[in-house]
Coordinates of C-alpha atoms and ligand atoms in Angstrom, one line a residue:
M1 CA 87.4 191.4 23.3
S2 CA 86.7 190.3 26.8
L3 CA 88.5 187.4 28.4
E4 CA 85.3 185.4 28.2
Q5 CA 84.9 186.1 24.5
I6 CA 88.5 185.1 23.9
R7 CA 87.8 181.9 25.8
S8 CA 84.8 181.0 23.7
V9 CA 86.7 181.6 20.4
I10 CA 89.5 179.4 21.7
E11 CA 87.1 176.6 22.6
I12 CA 85.8 176.7 19.0
I13 CA 89.3 176.5 17.6
Q14 CA 90.2 173.8 20.0
Q15 CA 87.8 171.4 18.3
S16 CA 89.8 171.5 15.0
T17 CA 93.2 170.8 16.5
D18 CA 95.1 168.1 18.3
S19 CA 97.1 170.7 20.2
Y20 CA 95.9 172.1 23.6
M21 CA 94.9 175.7 23.4
F22 CA 95.6 177.9 26.5
I23 CA 95.3 181.4 27.8
L24 CA 97.6 182.6 30.6
D25 CA 96.6 185.8 32.3
L26 CA 100.0 187.2 33.1
N27 CA 98.7 189.7 35.7
S28 CA 96.5 187.5 37.8
D29 CA 98.3 184.1 37.2
I30 CA 95.0 182.5 36.0
Y31 CA 95.6 179.7 33.5
M32 CA 92.8 178.4 31.2
L33 CA 93.3 175.5 29.1
A34 CA 91.5 172.9 26.9
E35 CA 89.6 170.2 28.7
K36 CA 91.5 167.6 26.6
A37 CA 94.7 168.6 28.4
T38 CA 93.2 168.2 31.8
K39 CA 92.3 164.6 31.0
R40 CA 95.8 163.7 29.9
F41 CA 97.8 165.8 32.4
P42 CA 97.3 166.4 36.1
F43 CA 95.6 169.8 35.9
P44 CA 92.8 169.9 38.4
S45 CA 90.4 171.9 36.1
T46 CA 90.3 173.9 32.9
M47 CA 90.5 177.2 34.9
I48 CA 93.4 177.3 37.3
E49 CA 93.9 180.2 39.7
N50 CA 97.2 179.2 41.2
C51 CA 99.0 178.6 37.9
T52 CA 102.6 178.7 39.2
E53 CA 101.9 176.1 41.9
I54 CA 100.1 173.7 39.5
L55 CA 102.7 174.1 36.7
R56 CA 105.3 173.0 39.2
K57 CA 103.4 169.7 39.4
V58 CA 102.9 169.3 35.6
V59 CA 106.2 170.6 34.3
H60 CA 109.3 168.3 34.5
P61 CA 111.4 169.6 37.5
S62 CA 114.5 170.1 35.3
D63 CA 112.5 172.3 32.9
Y64 CA 110.6 174.4 35.3
E65 CA 113.1 177.2 35.9
M66 CA 113.6 177.7 32.1
L67 CA 109.8 178.0 31.7
A68 CA 109.4 180.4 34.7
V69 CA 112.1 182.7 33.3
D70 CA 110.5 182.9 29.9
I71 CA 107.0 183.6 31.3
E72 CA 108.5 186.3 33.5
K73 CA 109.9 188.0 30.4
C74 CA 106.4 187.9 28.8
R75 CA 104.9 189.3 32.0
S76 CA 107.4 192.1 32.3
G77 CA 107.0 193.1 28.7
E78 CA 110.6 192.1 27.8
K79 CA 109.1 189.6 25.3
D80 CA 105.9 189.4 23.3
S81 CA 106.0 185.8 22.4
H82 CA 106.8 182.5 23.9
T83 CA 108.3 179.5 22.0
L84 CA 109.7 176.6 24.1
E85 CA 110.1 172.9 23.9
Y86 CA 110.2 171.2 27.3
R87 CA 108.7 168.3 29.2
W88 CA 105.4 167.7 31.0
I89 CA 104.5 164.8 33.2
D90 CA 101.2 163.1 32.4
R91 CA 98.7 161.5 34.7
M92 CA 100.5 158.1 34.4
E93 CA 103.7 159.9 35.4
R94 CA 105.3 159.5 32.0
V95 CA 107.5 162.2 30.5
V96 CA 105.9 163.9 27.5
W97 CA 107.9 166.3 25.3
I98 CA 105.8 169.3 24.3
S99 CA 106.2 172.3 22.2
C100 CA 104.6 175.5 23.6
R101 CA 104.0 178.5 21.5
G102 CA 102.1 181.7 22.4
T103 CA 101.7 185.4 21.7
V104 CA 101.1 188.1 24.3
V105 CA 98.0 190.2 23.6
T106 CA 96.4 192.9 25.8
G107 CA 92.8 192.2 26.8
T108 CA 90.0 194.8 27.3
E109 CA 90.7 194.9 31.0
G110 CA 94.3 195.8 30.3
H111 CA 95.5 192.4 31.2
R112 CA 98.5 191.0 29.4
L113 CA 97.3 187.6 28.1
L114 CA 99.6 184.9 26.7
I115 CA 97.5 182.9 24.2
G116 CA 98.7 179.9 22.4
S117 CA 98.9 176.2 22.1
V118 CA 100.8 173.2 23.4
T119 CA 101.6 170.3 21.0
E120 CA 102.8 166.9 22.1
L121 CA 105.9 166.3 20.0
G122 CA 105.4 162.6 19.9
K123 CA 102.0 163.1 18.2
K124 CA 103.3 165.1 15.4
A125 CA 104.5 162.2 13.4
K126 CA 101.1 161.1 12.1
A127 CA 102.3 159.9 8.7
D128 CA 105.3 157.8 8.0
N129 CA 107.8 159.1 5.5
V130 CA 109.2 155.7 4.7
T131 CA 106.0 153.9 3.7
G132 CA 103.6 156.9 3.2
L133 CA 101.2 155.2 5.6
R134 CA 99.6 156.8 8.6
R135 CA 101.2 155.9 11.9
E136 CA 100.2 154.4 15.2
C137 CA 98.9 157.6 16.8
R138 CA 96.5 158.1 13.9
F139 CA 95.5 154.4 14.1
R140 CA 94.8 154.9 17.8
Q141 CA 92.7 158.0 17.2
N142 CA 90.7 156.4 14.4
V143 CA 90.1 153.2 16.3
E144 CA 89.1 155.1 19.4
T145 CA 86.5 156.9 17.3
L146 CA 85.2 153.6 15.9
L147 CA 85.0 152.0 19.3
R148 CA 83.1 155.0 20.6
E149 CA 80.7 155.4 17.7
S150 CA 80.3 152.1 15.9
P151 CA 82.2 149.3 17.6
Q152 CA 80.4 146.6 15.6
S153 CA 81.6 148.1 12.3
I154 CA 85.1 146.6 12.9
C155 CA 85.2 143.3 11.0
Y156 CA 88.7 142.4 12.0
L157 CA 92.1 143.9 12.8
M158 CA 95.2 142.3 11.4
R159 CA 98.7 143.0 12.8
I160 CA 101.5 142.1 10.4
G161 CA 105.1 141.7 11.2
I162 CA 108.1 140.8 9.1
D163 CA 109.7 137.6 10.3
N164 CA 113.3 138.4 9.7
F165 CA 113.4 142.2 9.7
K166 CA 116.2 142.5 12.3
E167 CA 118.3 140.2 10.2
I168 CA 117.7 142.3 7.1
N169 CA 118.7 145.5 9.0
E170 CA 121.7 143.8 10.5
K171 CA 122.9 142.2 7.3
E172 CA 122.1 144.8 4.7
G173 CA 121.7 148.0 6.6
I174 CA 118.9 150.4 7.6
E175 CA 118.3 151.5 4.0
A176 CA 117.6 148.0 2.8
G177 CA 115.2 147.7 5.8
D178 CA 113.4 150.9 4.7
E179 CA 113.1 149.5 1.2
V180 CA 111.5 146.3 2.5
L181 CA 109.1 148.3 4.5
R182 CA 108.2 150.3 1.4
E183 CA 107.7 147.2 -0.6
L184 CA 105.6 145.5 2.0
A185 CA 103.5 148.6 2.4
E186 CA 102.9 148.5 -1.3
C187 CA 102.0 144.8 -1.3
I188 CA 99.6 145.3 1.6
Q189 CA 97.9 148.3 -0.1
K190 CA 97.6 146.4 -3.3
T191 CA 96.1 143.4 -1.5
V192 CA 93.5 145.0 0.7
S193 CA 90.1 146.0 -0.7
E194 CA 88.9 149.5 -1.1
G195 CA 88.1 151.2 2.2
V196 CA 90.3 149.0 4.3
D197 CA 92.7 151.1 6.4
V198 CA 96.4 150.3 6.6
Y199 CA 98.7 151.9 9.2
R200 CA 102.4 151.5 10.0
L201 CA 103.1 150.8 13.7
V202 CA 106.5 150.6 15.3
A203 CA 109.5 149.1 13.5
D204 CA 108.4 146.4 11.0
E205 CA 104.7 146.1 12.0
F206 CA 101.6 147.1 10.1
M207 CA 98.0 147.2 11.1
I208 CA 95.0 146.6 8.9
V209 CA 91.6 147.7 10.0
D210 CA 88.7 146.2 8.0
T211 CA 85.3 147.7 8.6
G212 CA 83.7 145.8 5.7
A213 CA 81.5 142.7 6.0
G214 CA 83.9 140.2 4.7
G215 CA 83.1 137.2 6.8
R216 CA 85.3 134.9 8.8
Q217 CA 87.4 133.7 5.9
Q218 CA 88.3 137.3 5.0
P219 CA 91.6 137.6 7.0
F220 CA 92.8 134.2 5.7
V221 CA 92.1 135.2 2.1
L222 CA 93.8 138.5 2.6
Y223 CA 96.8 136.9 4.3
K224 CA 97.2 134.4 1.5
N225 CA 97.0 137.1 -1.1
L226 CA 99.6 139.1 0.7
Q227 CA 101.9 136.1 0.8
S228 CA 101.5 135.7 -3.0
A229 CA 102.1 139.5 -3.5
I230 CA 105.3 139.3 -1.5
A231 CA 106.5 136.2 -3.4
T232 CA 105.7 137.9 -6.7
M233 CA 107.6 141.0 -5.7
A234 CA 110.6 138.8 -4.7
K235 CA 110.4 136.9 -8.0
N236 CA 110.3 140.2 -10.0
K237 CA 113.5 141.3 -8.1
E238 CA 115.1 137.9 -9.0
Y239 CA 115.1 136.8 -5.4
S240 CA 117.7 139.3 -4.4
R241 CA 116.1 139.4 -1.0
F242 CA 113.5 137.2 0.6
Y243 CA 111.3 137.6 3.6
T244 CA 108.1 136.3 5.0
V245 CA 105.4 137.8 7.2
S246 CA 103.4 136.6 10.2
A247 CA 100.0 137.9 11.2
G248 CA 97.9 138.2 14.3
V249 CA 94.2 138.7 13.9
L250 CA 91.5 140.1 16.2
E251 CA 88.0 139.4 15.0
T252 CA 84.7 141.2 15.5
G253 CA 82.8 141.9 18.8
F254 CA 84.6 144.9 20.1
S255 CA 82.1 146.5 22.3
G256 CA 83.8 147.6 25.5
R257 CA 87.3 147.0 24.2
T258 CA 89.9 149.7 24.4
V259 CA 92.7 150.6 22.0
E260 CA 95.2 149.4 24.6
E261 CA 93.5 146.0 24.7
I262 CA 93.5 145.9 20.9
M263 CA 97.2 146.7 20.8
R264 CA 98.0 144.0 23.4
F265 CA 95.7 141.3 21.9
T266 CA 97.0 141.8 18.3
E267 CA 100.6 141.8 19.6
F268 CA 100.0 138.6 21.4
A269 CA 98.4 137.0 18.3
L270 CA 101.3 138.1 16.1
N271 CA 103.8 136.8 18.6
E272 CA 101.9 133.5 18.8
A273 CA 102.2 133.2 15.0
K274 CA 105.9 133.9 15.3
R275 CA 106.4 131.5 18.2
G276 CA 104.4 128.9 16.2
G277 CA 107.1 128.9 13.5
R278 CA 106.5 132.2 11.6
N279 CA 105.1 132.7 8.2
Q280 CA 101.6 132.0 9.5
L281 CA 98.5 133.7 10.7
T282 CA 97.1 133.3 14.2
I283 CA 93.6 134.3 15.3
F284 CA 93.4 135.8 18.8
T285 CA 91.5 133.8 21.4
K286 CA 91.0 134.9 24.9
E287 CA 91.7 131.3 26.2
A288 CA 95.1 131.2 24.6
Y289 CA 95.9 134.7 25.9
D290 CA 94.7 133.8 29.5
L291 CA 96.8 130.6 29.3
Y292 CA 99.8 132.6 28.2
L293 CA 99.3 135.1 31.1
K294 CA 99.1 132.1 33.5
H295 CA 102.2 130.7 32.0
L296 CA 104.0 134.0 32.6
D297 CA 102.8 134.1 36.1
I298 CA 103.9 130.5 36.8
R299 CA 107.3 131.5 35.4
K300 CA 107.5 134.5 37.8
T301 CA 106.4 132.4 40.7
L302 CA 109.0 129.7 39.9
R303 CA 111.7 132.4 39.7
Q304 CA 110.7 133.8 43.1
D305 CA 110.7 130.4 44.7
I306 CA 114.1 129.6 43.2
N307 CA 115.5 132.8 44.5
D308 CA 113.9 132.0 47.9
N309 CA 116.3 129.1 48.3
F310 CA 114.3 126.7 46.1
R311 CA 111.2 127.1 48.3
G312 CA 108.6 124.4 47.5
F313 CA 111.0 122.3 45.3
E314 CA 111.6 118.7 46.4
V315 CA 113.2 115.7 44.8
Y316 CA 111.1 112.5 44.9
Y317 CA 112.5 109.1 44.2
Q318 CA 111.0 106.2 42.3
P319 CA 112.4 102.7 42.7
I320 CA 114.1 100.9 39.8
V321 CA 114.3 97.1 40.3
S322 CA 116.2 94.4 38.6
A323 CA 114.2 92.2 36.3
S324 CA 116.0 89.1 37.4
G325 CA 114.9 89.1 41.1
Y326 CA 113.0 92.4 41.5
E327 CA 115.5 93.6 44.0
L328 CA 116.1 97.3 44.4
I329 CA 119.1 98.6 42.4
G330 CA 118.5 102.2 42.0
A331 CA 116.0 105.1 41.8
E332 CA 115.0 107.9 39.5
A333 CA 115.1 111.4 40.9
L334 CA 111.9 113.2 39.9
L335 CA 111.4 116.9 40.6
R336 CA 108.3 118.2 42.4
W337 CA 107.2 121.8 43.0
K338 CA 104.6 122.8 45.5
N339 CA 103.3 126.4 45.6
E340 CA 100.6 128.1 47.6
K341 CA 99.0 129.5 44.5
Y342 CA 99.4 126.6 42.1
G343 CA 99.4 123.6 44.4
N344 CA 101.2 120.6 43.1
L345 CA 101.8 121.3 39.4
S346 CA 102.8 118.4 37.2
P347 CA 106.4 118.4 36.0
A348 CA 105.0 118.1 32.5
V349 CA 103.7 121.7 33.0
F350 CA 106.5 123.3 35.0
I351 CA 109.6 121.6 33.5
P352 CA 109.0 123.1 30.0
I353 CA 108.6 126.6 31.6
L354 CA 111.9 126.1 33.5
E355 CA 113.5 125.0 30.3
E356 CA 112.3 127.9 28.1
S357 CA 113.3 130.4 30.7
G358 CA 116.7 128.9 31.4
L359 CA 115.7 128.4 35.1
I360 CA 116.2 124.7 34.6
I361 CA 120.0 125.4 34.9
P362 CA 119.9 126.3 38.6
V363 CA 117.0 123.9 39.3
G364 CA 118.9 121.1 37.5
R365 CA 121.9 121.8 39.8
F366 CA 119.7 121.6 42.8
V367 CA 118.3 118.2 41.7
L368 CA 121.9 116.9 40.9
W369 CA 123.2 117.9 44.3
E370 CA 120.2 116.5 46.2
A371 CA 120.3 113.2 44.2
A372 CA 124.1 112.9 44.8
K373 CA 123.8 113.5 48.5
T374 CA 120.9 111.1 48.8
C375 CA 122.7 108.5 46.8
K376 CA 125.8 108.7 49.0
K377 CA 123.6 108.1 52.1
W378 CA 121.7 105.1 50.6
K379 CA 124.9 103.6 49.3
Q380 CA 125.7 102.9 52.9
Y381 CA 122.9 100.4 52.9
I382 CA 123.0 99.2 49.2
P383 CA 126.6 99.7 48.0
D384 CA 125.8 99.4 44.2
F385 CA 122.9 101.8 44.5
H386 CA 122.6 104.5 41.7
I387 CA 120.3 107.4 41.2
N388 CA 119.2 108.5 37.7
V389 CA 119.0 112.3 37.2
N390 CA 117.1 113.8 34.3
L391 CA 118.9 116.3 32.2
S392 CA 117.5 118.8 29.9
Y393 CA 119.1 119.8 26.6
V394 CA 119.0 123.4 27.8
Q395 CA 121.5 122.4 30.5
L396 CA 123.7 120.7 28.0
Y397 CA 123.6 123.7 25.6
K398 CA 123.6 126.6 27.9
S399 CA 125.6 125.6 30.9
D400 CA 128.8 123.8 31.6
M401 CA 127.3 120.5 32.5
M402 CA 130.5 118.7 32.7
K403 CA 131.9 121.1 35.2
D404 CA 128.8 120.9 37.3
V405 CA 128.8 117.1 37.4
E406 CA 132.5 116.9 38.2
R407 CA 132.1 119.5 41.0
C408 CA 129.1 117.7 42.4
I409 CA 130.9 114.4 42.5
R410 CA 133.9 116.0 44.2
E411 CA 131.9 118.1 46.7
V412 CA 129.5 115.4 47.7
G413 CA 132.2 112.8 47.7
I414 CA 130.4 110.1 45.7
E415 CA 131.7 107.6 43.1
P416 CA 130.7 108.6 39.6
E417 CA 129.0 105.3 39.1
G418 CA 126.4 106.3 41.6
L419 CA 124.9 108.8 39.1
V420 CA 123.2 108.0 35.8
L421 CA 122.3 110.9 33.6
E422 CA 119.0 110.5 31.7
L423 CA 118.5 112.3 28.5
T424 CA 115.5 112.2 26.3
E425 CA 116.2 110.7 22.9
S426 CA 116.1 113.3 20.2
G427 CA 117.7 114.2 16.9
Y428 CA 120.1 116.6 18.7
I429 CA 122.3 113.8 19.8
E430 CA 123.1 112.7 16.3
T431 CA 123.7 116.1 14.9
N432 CA 125.5 118.0 17.6
D433 CA 129.2 117.4 17.8
R434 CA 129.6 119.3 21.1
I435 CA 127.1 116.9 22.7
K436 CA 128.9 113.9 21.3
E437 CA 132.1 115.2 22.8
M438 CA 130.4 115.7 26.1
F439 CA 129.2 112.1 26.1
K440 CA 132.7 110.8 25.4
D441 CA 133.9 112.9 28.3
L442 CA 131.2 111.5 30.6
K443 CA 132.2 108.0 29.6
A444 CA 135.8 108.7 30.4
K445 CA 134.8 109.9 33.8
K446 CA 132.7 106.8 34.4
I447 CA 129.4 108.5 34.4
D448 CA 126.7 106.4 32.8
L449 CA 124.0 107.7 30.4
A450 CA 120.5 106.5 30.0
L451 CA 118.4 107.3 26.9
D452 CA 115.0 108.3 28.3
D453 CA 111.5 108.1 26.7
F454 CA 112.6 105.6 24.0
G455 CA 109.7 105.0 21.6
T456 CA 108.1 108.4 21.9
G457 CA 109.7 110.2 19.0
Y458 CA 112.9 110.0 17.2
S459 CA 113.8 106.4 18.0
N460 CA 117.0 105.6 16.3
M461 CA 119.2 102.7 16.9
K462 CA 122.2 104.4 15.3
Y463 CA 123.1 106.7 18.1
L464 CA 122.8 103.9 20.7
K465 CA 126.1 102.7 19.3
E466 CA 127.5 106.1 18.7
I467 CA 127.0 107.5 22.1
D468 CA 127.4 104.4 24.1
V469 CA 124.4 104.5 26.4
K470 CA 124.4 102.2 29.3
T471 CA 120.6 102.0 29.5
V472 CA 117.7 102.5 27.2
K473 CA 114.5 103.4 29.0
I474 CA 111.3 102.4 27.2
D475 CA 108.6 104.9 27.7
R476 CA 105.3 103.9 29.3
S477 CA 103.3 105.0 26.3
F478 CA 105.1 102.5 24.2
V479 CA 104.6 99.8 26.9
V480 CA 100.9 100.6 27.0
Q481 CA 100.6 100.1 23.2
A482 CA 102.5 96.8 23.4
L483 CA 100.1 95.6 26.1
Q484 CA 97.2 96.4 23.7
N485 CA 98.4 94.9 20.5
D486 CA 100.7 92.2 19.2
Y487 CA 102.3 94.4 16.6
D488 CA 103.8 96.9 19.1
Y489 CA 104.6 94.0 21.5
N490 CA 106.7 92.4 18.8
I491 CA 108.4 95.7 18.0
I492 CA 109.3 96.2 21.6
S493 CA 110.5 92.6 21.8
H494 CA 112.8 93.2 18.7
I495 CA 114.0 96.5 20.0
I496 CA 115.1 94.9 23.2
D497 CA 117.0 92.2 21.4
M498 CA 118.7 94.9 19.3
V499 CA 119.6 97.0 22.3
H500 CA 121.1 94.0 23.9
S501 CA 123.1 93.1 20.9
L502 CA 124.5 96.7 20.9
G503 CA 125.6 96.1 24.5
S504 CA 123.1 98.3 26.3
A505 CA 120.6 97.4 29.0
V506 CA 116.8 98.0 28.9
C507 CA 114.7 99.6 31.6
M508 CA 111.0 99.2 31.1
E509 CA 109.0 102.1 32.5
G510 CA 105.4 102.4 33.6
I511 CA 104.5 98.9 34.8
E512 CA 101.5 99.4 36.9
E513 CA 99.9 95.9 37.3
K514 CA 101.0 92.4 37.9
E515 CA 99.5 91.2 34.6
E516 CA 101.5 93.9 32.8
L517 CA 104.6 92.8 34.5
V518 CA 104.0 89.1 33.6
R519 CA 103.4 89.9 29.9
M520 CA 106.2 92.4 29.5
M521 CA 108.8 90.2 31.3
K522 CA 108.7 87.9 28.3
T523 CA 110.4 90.6 26.2
K524 CA 113.4 90.3 28.6
P525 CA 114.0 93.7 29.9
D526 CA 116.9 94.2 32.5
M527 CA 115.2 96.6 34.8
I528 CA 111.7 97.7 35.7
Q529 CA 110.4 101.0 36.9
G530 CA 106.7 101.5 37.5
Y531 CA 103.9 102.1 40.0
Y532 CA 103.7 98.3 40.6
F533 CA 107.0 98.5 42.4
G534 CA 106.6 101.9 43.8
K535 CA 105.4 105.5 43.0
P536 CA 107.8 108.4 43.3
S537 CA 108.0 109.4 47.0
P538 CA 110.0 111.9 49.2
A539 CA 113.4 110.7 50.2
K540 CA 112.4 110.0 53.8
Q541 CA 109.5 107.8 52.8
F542 CA 111.6 106.1 50.1
E543 CA 114.2 105.3 52.7
E544 CA 111.8 103.9 55.2
Q545 CA 109.8 101.9 52.6
F546 CA 112.6 100.6 50.3
I547 CA 116.1 101.2 51.5
R548 CA 115.8 99.9 55.0
A549 CA 113.7 97.0 53.9
A550 CA 116.2 96.0 51.1
S551 CA 119.2 96.4 53.4
S552 CA 117.7 94.3 56.2
L553 CA 117.2 91.4 53.9
Ligands
LIG601 P1 110.5 110.7 32.9 O1 112.0 111.0 33.1 O2 110.2 109.7 31.7 O3 110.0 110.1 34.2 C1 109.1 109.0 34.4 C2 107.7 109.5 34.6 O4 106.8 108.5 34.5 C3 107.6 110.2 35.9 O5 106.6 111.2 35.8 C4 107.0 109.0 36.7 O6 106.2 109.4 37.9 C5 106.1 108.4 35.7 N1 105.8 107.0 36.0 C6 106.7 106.1 36.5 N2 106.0 104.9 36.6 C7 104.8 105.1 36.2 C8 103.6 104.2 36.0 O7 103.7 103.0 36.4 N3 102.5 104.7 35.5 C9 102.4 106.0 35.2 N4 101.3 106.5 34.7 N5 103.5 106.9 35.3 C10 104.6 106.4 35.8 P2 106.8 112.6 36.4 O8 107.5 112.5 37.8 O9 105.5 113.3 36.4 O10 107.8 113.3 35.5 C11 107.5 113.6 34.2 C12 108.7 114.0 33.4 O11 109.2 115.3 33.8 C13 109.9 113.1 33.5 O12 109.7 112.0 32.6 C14 111.0 114.0 33.0 O13 111.1 114.0 31.6 C15 110.6 115.3 33.6 N6 111.3 115.5 34.8 C16 111.0 115.2 36.1 N7 112.0 115.6 37.0 C17 112.9 116.2 36.2 C18 114.2 116.9 36.5 O14 114.7 116.9 37.6 N8 114.8 117.5 35.4 C19 114.4 117.4 34.2 N9 115.1 118.0 33.2 N10 113.2 116.8 33.9 C20 112.5 116.2 34.9
LIG602 MG1 113.6 110.1 33.2
LIG603 MG1 111.1 108.1 31.0

């Protein structure tokens, strides 16, 4: 057989295998290999004349010597076959383990030819021995084919994940984990209709590909049935173990989409379901995904700016006045962040991102120090002046707040009474002993607490007494309601009486207009904060507008 004939036979065989067939002419150093391999690995063409040089680029540097020695043995006649596992580097510069097998034959021209195939070891595991399902690489291949040949045939893809799989593995061991995977695979297979494909992806995740015409409700129906099947299985096993699953769904309209996109989008939808509280199904939407990416980008930008010495961060101050004579008694420190890309984002957007990423801890320190330094300065003009600093629960839970506050007071050299720590009212206070201890400690150190956003959520008079707050701040949303109807007005009025009877003061937030002030003053608050008296402004402006004016009186 001539070299050309051998090549044609190999091209035919190539179509029925996932491996990459090759012929290496050991005399002339010509290397011929399947076109598929050239797409995935950096071979310039299917016919390479300077094989040694090219292989140096494709083969992992640490493996090259071993390969060269083996090929030399085949060339010299010392060996008639070649079996080696080693590493190639793909076009994305990722390391890929391969198994290369070949046999030396003598061609018609008397050339010694090494003919064989290269198999990617990672691709070998096409079926999963735990669940008996096909694995991710088969899913990818099948979906690639569908996307190429009939993208509209995909009705939906559902990615399923077990909510507490890690816990099962940790508590009960890997074998219990495998058993759960087997059970779940069984439940899924029992639940899906005929012709629907099920695959096992990594770890505890499964993928369902439905090419039927089930309609929009189909994934919801399937998910509900799956939940029932899992519950029934748990019941049959007398609840010896219980788990729930979440699902992320990608619906029809796939033209132009790639498998990579499908993997990313379904993973996002599944994670959204988990983030939303688990045991639920989330349908992928591009809007939510784009928002999420933006969110991640904001987080990255915030981190960069923090590392760059708090670039773009500034503390603004809003006046707090006494209700008795409207004189300036303090200010609330309010964080601002300005960035080239995002402009002036509202704290309502960036504070939650700082909180969930833990970045609020360094930023919170920045605000505390800035506020303390500013307060020290302004106290020269108004001796009783105080600045309120907002604290996040993340700071309380995940950092040593007490130490920070003490250090700040010491380093800046300010009396503790100059700082008031504002905390949003929430159920945490009541239930968390550590926080209660911290409050006692603050009290002992003469640092006052204000309960912020009162009236927005978990309003509870009980902890006013328990934690001994100096001030209760009534949120603007509550004030707005009170201005609109008598019912809420009466509630605020009663709350203020009750707060007073418990020994705390009331600061009313969000007074914008004179009429609002006149009406709300009848409820007898002790302090007022609102645009009517001044919007939040940079320290310099605040000083010029309020401090100097008040001190020259
Ligand atoms: P907050 O602590 O309740 O602060 C009061 C918010 O109401 C401020 O919004 C303030 O500008 C706004 N406000 C005051 N008076 C009026 C008014 O008359 N009308 C209207 N419409 N709004 C008024 P801002 O500055 O956007 O801050 C929003 C929230 O972000 C704050 O609510 C606070 O929870 C949080 N925040 C701000 N700075 C910090 C900080 O340094 N640390 C932490 N953890 N949270 C902060
Ligand atoms: Mg506040
Ligand atoms: Mg507030």
